[in-house]
XYZ file of C-alpha atoms in Angstrom:
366
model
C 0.000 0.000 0.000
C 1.332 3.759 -0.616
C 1.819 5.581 2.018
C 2.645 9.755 2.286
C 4.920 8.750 5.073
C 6.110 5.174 6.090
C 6.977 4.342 9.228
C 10.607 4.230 10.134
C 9.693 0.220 10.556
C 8.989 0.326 6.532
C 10.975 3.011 5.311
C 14.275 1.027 6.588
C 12.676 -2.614 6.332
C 15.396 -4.562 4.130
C 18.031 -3.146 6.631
C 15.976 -4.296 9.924
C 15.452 -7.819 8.771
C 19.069 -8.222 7.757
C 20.161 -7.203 11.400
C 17.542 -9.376 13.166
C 19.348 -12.422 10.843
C 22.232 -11.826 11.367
C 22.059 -10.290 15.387
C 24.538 -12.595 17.800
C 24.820 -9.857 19.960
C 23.258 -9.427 23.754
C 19.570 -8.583 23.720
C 17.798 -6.763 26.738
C 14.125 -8.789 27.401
C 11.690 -8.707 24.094
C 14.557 -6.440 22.376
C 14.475 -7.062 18.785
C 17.681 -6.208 17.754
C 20.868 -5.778 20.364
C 21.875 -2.164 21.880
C 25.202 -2.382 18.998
C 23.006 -3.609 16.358
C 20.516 -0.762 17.105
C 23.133 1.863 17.149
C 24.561 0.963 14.132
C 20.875 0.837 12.493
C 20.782 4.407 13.657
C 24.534 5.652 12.741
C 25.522 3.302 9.668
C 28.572 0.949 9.313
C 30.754 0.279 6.887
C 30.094 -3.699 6.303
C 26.674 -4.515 5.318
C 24.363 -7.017 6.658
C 23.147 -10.014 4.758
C 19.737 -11.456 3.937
C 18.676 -14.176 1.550
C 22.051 -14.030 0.630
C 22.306 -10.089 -0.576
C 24.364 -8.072 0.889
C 22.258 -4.650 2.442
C 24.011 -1.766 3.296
C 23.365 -0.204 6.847
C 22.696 3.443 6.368
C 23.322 6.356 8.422
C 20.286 7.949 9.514
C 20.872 10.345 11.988
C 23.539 12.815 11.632
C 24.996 14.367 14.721
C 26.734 12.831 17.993
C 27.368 9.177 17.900
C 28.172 8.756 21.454
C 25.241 10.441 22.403
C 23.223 7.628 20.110
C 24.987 4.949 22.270
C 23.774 6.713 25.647
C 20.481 6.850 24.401
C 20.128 3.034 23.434
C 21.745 2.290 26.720
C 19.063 4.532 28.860
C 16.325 2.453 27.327
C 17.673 -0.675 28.420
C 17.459 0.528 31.753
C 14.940 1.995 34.460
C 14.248 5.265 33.293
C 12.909 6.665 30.465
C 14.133 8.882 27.527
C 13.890 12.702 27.308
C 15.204 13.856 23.671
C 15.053 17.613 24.072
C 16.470 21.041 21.241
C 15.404 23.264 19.152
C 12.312 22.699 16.931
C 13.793 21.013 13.985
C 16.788 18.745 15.558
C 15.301 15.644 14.218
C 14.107 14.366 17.410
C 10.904 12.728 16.618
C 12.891 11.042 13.289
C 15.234 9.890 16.423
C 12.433 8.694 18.561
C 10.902 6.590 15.599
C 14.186 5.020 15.003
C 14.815 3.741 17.673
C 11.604 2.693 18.426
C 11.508 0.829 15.252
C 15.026 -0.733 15.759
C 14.265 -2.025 19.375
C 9.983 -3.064 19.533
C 9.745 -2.816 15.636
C 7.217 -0.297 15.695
C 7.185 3.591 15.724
C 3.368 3.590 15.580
C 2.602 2.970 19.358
C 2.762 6.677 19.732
C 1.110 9.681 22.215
C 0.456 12.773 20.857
C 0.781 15.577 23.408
C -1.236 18.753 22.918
C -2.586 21.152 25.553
C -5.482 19.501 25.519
C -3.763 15.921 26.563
C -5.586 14.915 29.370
C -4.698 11.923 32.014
C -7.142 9.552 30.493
C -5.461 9.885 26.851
C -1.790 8.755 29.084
C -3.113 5.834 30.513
C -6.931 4.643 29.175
C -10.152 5.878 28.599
C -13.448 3.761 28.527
C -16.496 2.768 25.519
C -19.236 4.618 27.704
C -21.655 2.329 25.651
C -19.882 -0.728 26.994
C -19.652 0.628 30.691
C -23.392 2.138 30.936
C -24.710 -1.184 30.064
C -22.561 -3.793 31.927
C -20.314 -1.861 33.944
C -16.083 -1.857 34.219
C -14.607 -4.619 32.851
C -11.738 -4.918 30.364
C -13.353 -4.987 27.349
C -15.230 -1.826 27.845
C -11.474 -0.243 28.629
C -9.855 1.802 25.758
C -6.002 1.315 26.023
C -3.925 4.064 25.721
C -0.764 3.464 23.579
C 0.974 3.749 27.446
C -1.228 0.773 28.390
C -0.204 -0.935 25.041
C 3.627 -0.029 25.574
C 3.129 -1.908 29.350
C 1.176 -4.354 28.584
C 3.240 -6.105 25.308
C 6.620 -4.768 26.623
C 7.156 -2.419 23.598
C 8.263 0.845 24.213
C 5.584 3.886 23.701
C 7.133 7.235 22.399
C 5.758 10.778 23.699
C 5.915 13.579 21.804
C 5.744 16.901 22.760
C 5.466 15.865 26.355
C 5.656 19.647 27.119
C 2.902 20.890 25.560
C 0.981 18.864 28.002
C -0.502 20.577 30.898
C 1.678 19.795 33.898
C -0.978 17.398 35.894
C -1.403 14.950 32.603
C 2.811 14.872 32.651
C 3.049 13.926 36.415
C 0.095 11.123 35.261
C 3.450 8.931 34.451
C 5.919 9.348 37.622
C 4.221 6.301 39.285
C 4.014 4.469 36.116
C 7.948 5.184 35.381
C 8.818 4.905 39.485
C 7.238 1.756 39.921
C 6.117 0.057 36.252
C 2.868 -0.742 37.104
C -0.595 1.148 36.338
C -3.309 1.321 38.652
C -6.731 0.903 36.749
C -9.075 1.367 40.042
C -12.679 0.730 38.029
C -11.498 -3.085 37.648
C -11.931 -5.739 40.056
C -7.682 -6.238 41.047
C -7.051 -3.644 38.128
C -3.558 -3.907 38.111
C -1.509 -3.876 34.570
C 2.674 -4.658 35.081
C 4.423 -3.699 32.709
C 6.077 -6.410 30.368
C 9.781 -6.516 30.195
C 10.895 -4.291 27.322
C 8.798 -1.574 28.361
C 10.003 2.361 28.577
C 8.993 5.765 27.043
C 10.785 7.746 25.144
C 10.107 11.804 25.106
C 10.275 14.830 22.707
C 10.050 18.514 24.114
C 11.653 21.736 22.810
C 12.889 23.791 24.308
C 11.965 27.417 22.099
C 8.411 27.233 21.347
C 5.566 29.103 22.798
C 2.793 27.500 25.014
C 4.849 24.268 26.563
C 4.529 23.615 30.338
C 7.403 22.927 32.801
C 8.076 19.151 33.513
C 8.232 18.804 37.621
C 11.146 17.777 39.089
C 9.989 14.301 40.276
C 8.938 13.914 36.575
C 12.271 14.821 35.021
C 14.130 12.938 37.778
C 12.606 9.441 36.008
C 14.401 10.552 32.525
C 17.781 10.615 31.352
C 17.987 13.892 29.038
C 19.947 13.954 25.949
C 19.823 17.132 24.253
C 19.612 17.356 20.475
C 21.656 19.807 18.961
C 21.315 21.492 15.364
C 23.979 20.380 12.781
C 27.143 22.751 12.421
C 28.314 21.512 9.347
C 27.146 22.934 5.752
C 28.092 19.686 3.999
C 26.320 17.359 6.484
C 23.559 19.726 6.779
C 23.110 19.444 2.641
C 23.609 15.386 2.943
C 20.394 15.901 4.878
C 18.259 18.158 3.318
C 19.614 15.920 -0.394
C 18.277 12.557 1.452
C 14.925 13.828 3.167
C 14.045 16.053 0.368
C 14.320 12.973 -2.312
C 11.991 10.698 -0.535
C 9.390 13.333 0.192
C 9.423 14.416 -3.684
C 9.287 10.687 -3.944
C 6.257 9.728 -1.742
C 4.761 13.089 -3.193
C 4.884 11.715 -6.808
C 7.146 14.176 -8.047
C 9.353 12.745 -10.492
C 12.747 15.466 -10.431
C 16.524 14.714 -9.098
C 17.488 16.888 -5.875
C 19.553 19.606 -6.963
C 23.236 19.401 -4.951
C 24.266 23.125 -6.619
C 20.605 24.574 -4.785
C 20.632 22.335 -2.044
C 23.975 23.549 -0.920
C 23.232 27.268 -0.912
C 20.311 26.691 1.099
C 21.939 24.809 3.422
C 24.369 27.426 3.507
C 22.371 29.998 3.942
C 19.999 28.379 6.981
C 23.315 27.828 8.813
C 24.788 31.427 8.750
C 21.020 32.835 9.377
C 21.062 30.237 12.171
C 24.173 31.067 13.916
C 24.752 34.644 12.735
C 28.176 33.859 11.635
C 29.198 33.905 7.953
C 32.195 31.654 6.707
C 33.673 34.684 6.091
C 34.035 35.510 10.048
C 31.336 38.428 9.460
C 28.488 38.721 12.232
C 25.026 38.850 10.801
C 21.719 39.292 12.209
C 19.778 35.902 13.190
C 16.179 36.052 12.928
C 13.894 34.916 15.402
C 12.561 32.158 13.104
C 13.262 28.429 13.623
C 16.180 28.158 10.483
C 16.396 24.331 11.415
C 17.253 21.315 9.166
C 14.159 20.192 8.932
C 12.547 23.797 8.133
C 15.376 23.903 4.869
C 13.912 20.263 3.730
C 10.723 21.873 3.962
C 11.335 24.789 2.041
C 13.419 23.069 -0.502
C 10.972 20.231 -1.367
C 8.008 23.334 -1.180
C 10.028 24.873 -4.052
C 10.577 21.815 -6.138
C 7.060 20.975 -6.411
C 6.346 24.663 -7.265
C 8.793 24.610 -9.928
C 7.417 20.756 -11.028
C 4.087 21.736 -11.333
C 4.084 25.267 -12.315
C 6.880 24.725 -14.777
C 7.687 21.078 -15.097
C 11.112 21.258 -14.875
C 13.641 20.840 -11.684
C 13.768 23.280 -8.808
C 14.597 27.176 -9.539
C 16.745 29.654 -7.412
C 13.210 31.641 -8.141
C 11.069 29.523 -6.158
C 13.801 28.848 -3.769
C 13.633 32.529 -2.406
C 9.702 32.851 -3.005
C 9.266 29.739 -0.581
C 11.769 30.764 1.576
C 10.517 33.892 2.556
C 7.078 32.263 4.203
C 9.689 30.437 6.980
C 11.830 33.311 7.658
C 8.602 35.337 8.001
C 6.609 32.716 10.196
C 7.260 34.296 13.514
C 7.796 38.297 12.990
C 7.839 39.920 9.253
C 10.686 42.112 10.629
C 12.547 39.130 9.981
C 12.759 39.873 6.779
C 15.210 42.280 7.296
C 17.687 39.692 8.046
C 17.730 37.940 5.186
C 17.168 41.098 3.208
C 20.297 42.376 4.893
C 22.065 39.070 3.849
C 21.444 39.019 0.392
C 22.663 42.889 -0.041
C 25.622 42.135 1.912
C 27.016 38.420 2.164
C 25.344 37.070 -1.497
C 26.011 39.985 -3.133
C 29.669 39.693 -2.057
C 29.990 35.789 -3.034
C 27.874 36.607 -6.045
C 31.324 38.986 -7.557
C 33.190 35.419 -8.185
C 31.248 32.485 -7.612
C 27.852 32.079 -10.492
C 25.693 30.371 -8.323
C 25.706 33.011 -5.864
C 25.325 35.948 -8.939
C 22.638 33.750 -9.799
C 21.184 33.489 -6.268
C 21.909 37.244 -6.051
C 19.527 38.271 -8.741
C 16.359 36.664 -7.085
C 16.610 39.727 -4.324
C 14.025 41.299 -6.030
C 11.605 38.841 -4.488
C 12.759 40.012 -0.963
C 12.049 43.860 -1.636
């Protein structure tokens, strides 16, 4: 079946089964794959796996600290739970689903949080029509994907965690603390969690609107913060391998443009740290100039230029789709990357073409 978006547990299928075949290695309880087969799932290696007698080539997935990969696996083998935090845009949730599909082969089993997350979403809710007309009992109980996580020792993912008001959060210290949910309604309602069992978290740590985790709360997590990527040519590796399989998925049939994807990459890092490779200061707008922002724009531009001109992706449409992100939280913003084209493209654009031809789209900036 199509899908807009696999799963991490089909995107990366070939690779998973190959590691199951071939895994030798030490598996915590109900673990699919071992903590070194699951970081190098996560980080690529060099010598591919084997199935049916084809070699597959591990991939690396996740570009940023490796030893911070390693912790993370690690934490999840143990007592408490997972707390991926950054910036909007650090590829947490693609982190989260990862590992989720490497370790209970499934990223589905997965809690939303919103403000409106309440404690019966967390843990279970009930079919009223089963419960008016023969009470409590377990098949009138709804599980939650927390109840699922427990009860088939799989782990259940979080995200957003902060956006939750504080009283849903603190809904899991007990169930973290101790491993066991309390269902009160039921006749010796008592669910134990299944070995394999642990949550992993997302919260950011810019946006508007999220809620402070308690300390008891954050005291059951091991935090691992997720930091953007400092490196133009990793940072264009990226936005070159996401961008593909979104055109792909999206039915747009054009080859990612390295030349394009570069100077976007280039320019989301400089606008992002307000440093120029030059050494010149710039000013950083208040806009989230992530990775995952510069696929966005870059595959928004592509299938403007696809279906409005059916050809690949222009510098035109790159800077018409690029002002709607730098614009998303303040239109002063603009400024800055008005400010950058007039002074740091304009520069570049005296001996290099790509810039003089990135130059010459100012005019959509005003």
């Amino acid at each position: 079946m199509d899908m807009i978006k696999p799963p991490a547990e089909a995107l990366h299928e070939r690779e998973l089964l190959a590691l199951r075949a071939e895994e030798q290695g030490k598996r915590p309880p109900n673990w699919l794959l071992s903590p070194a087969s699951v970081r190098d799932f996560i980080i690529g290696r060099e010598r591919p796996a084997v199935l049916d007698g084809e070699p597959v080539e591990i991939t690396r997935k996740f570009y940023g600290n490796d030893v911070l990969i390693e912790r993370a696996v690690v934490t999840l083998a143990g007592n408490r739970g997972l707390m991926l935090v950054g910036e909007p845009g650090t590829a947490k949730t693609m982190l989260s689903e990862l590992l989720s599909a490497a370790i209970s082969g499934t990223s589905l089993n997965t809690i939303q949080g919103t403000a409106g997350t309440t404690e019966d979403a967390i843990k279970y809710s009930w079919n009223y029509a089963m419960l008016l007309d023969k009470g409590p009992s377990e098949a009138a109980l709804v599980p939650s994907p927390l109840y699922q996580g427990m009860k088939n020792g799989i782990l259940t993912r979080f995200e957003e965690i902060t956006r939750c008001p504080s009283e849903a959060q603190d809904s899991l210290i007990s169930i973290l603390s101790d491993k066991v949910m309390n269902i009160p309604e039921l006749a010796n309602g008592v669910l134990f969690a299944s070995p394999g069992f642990n949550v992993i978290a997302t919260a950011n740590i810019r946006d508007k609107g999220v809620n402070e985790m308690s300390s008891a709360l954050k005291r059951r997590f091991n935090f691992e913060t997720i930091r953007p990527i400092d490196n133009v040519k990793m940072e264009a590796r990226i936005i070159e391998a996401q961008a593909g399989n979104l055109l792909i998925h999206s039915g747009v049939d054009a080859e990612v443009d390295r030349d394009v994807v570069e100077l976007l990459a280039t320019t989301f890092m400089e606008l992002r740290t307000g440093i120029t490779r030059e050494g010149y200061k710039i000013d950083v707008p208040q806009a989230v100039m992530s990775t995952a922002e510069a696929v966005s724009v870059y595959v928004q531009s592509a299938m403007t230029s696809y279906y409005y001109e059916g050809g690949g992706v222009s510098l035109e449409r790159l800077v018409q789709n690029m002002l709607g992100t730098i614009a998303k939280e303040s239109e002063k913003d603009l400024g800055a990357l008005k400010t950058y084209f007039s002074k740091v493209v304009k520069e570049r654009a005296k001996t290099d073409e790509r810039w003089d031809a990135y130059y010459k789209e100012k005019k959509w900036i005003g």
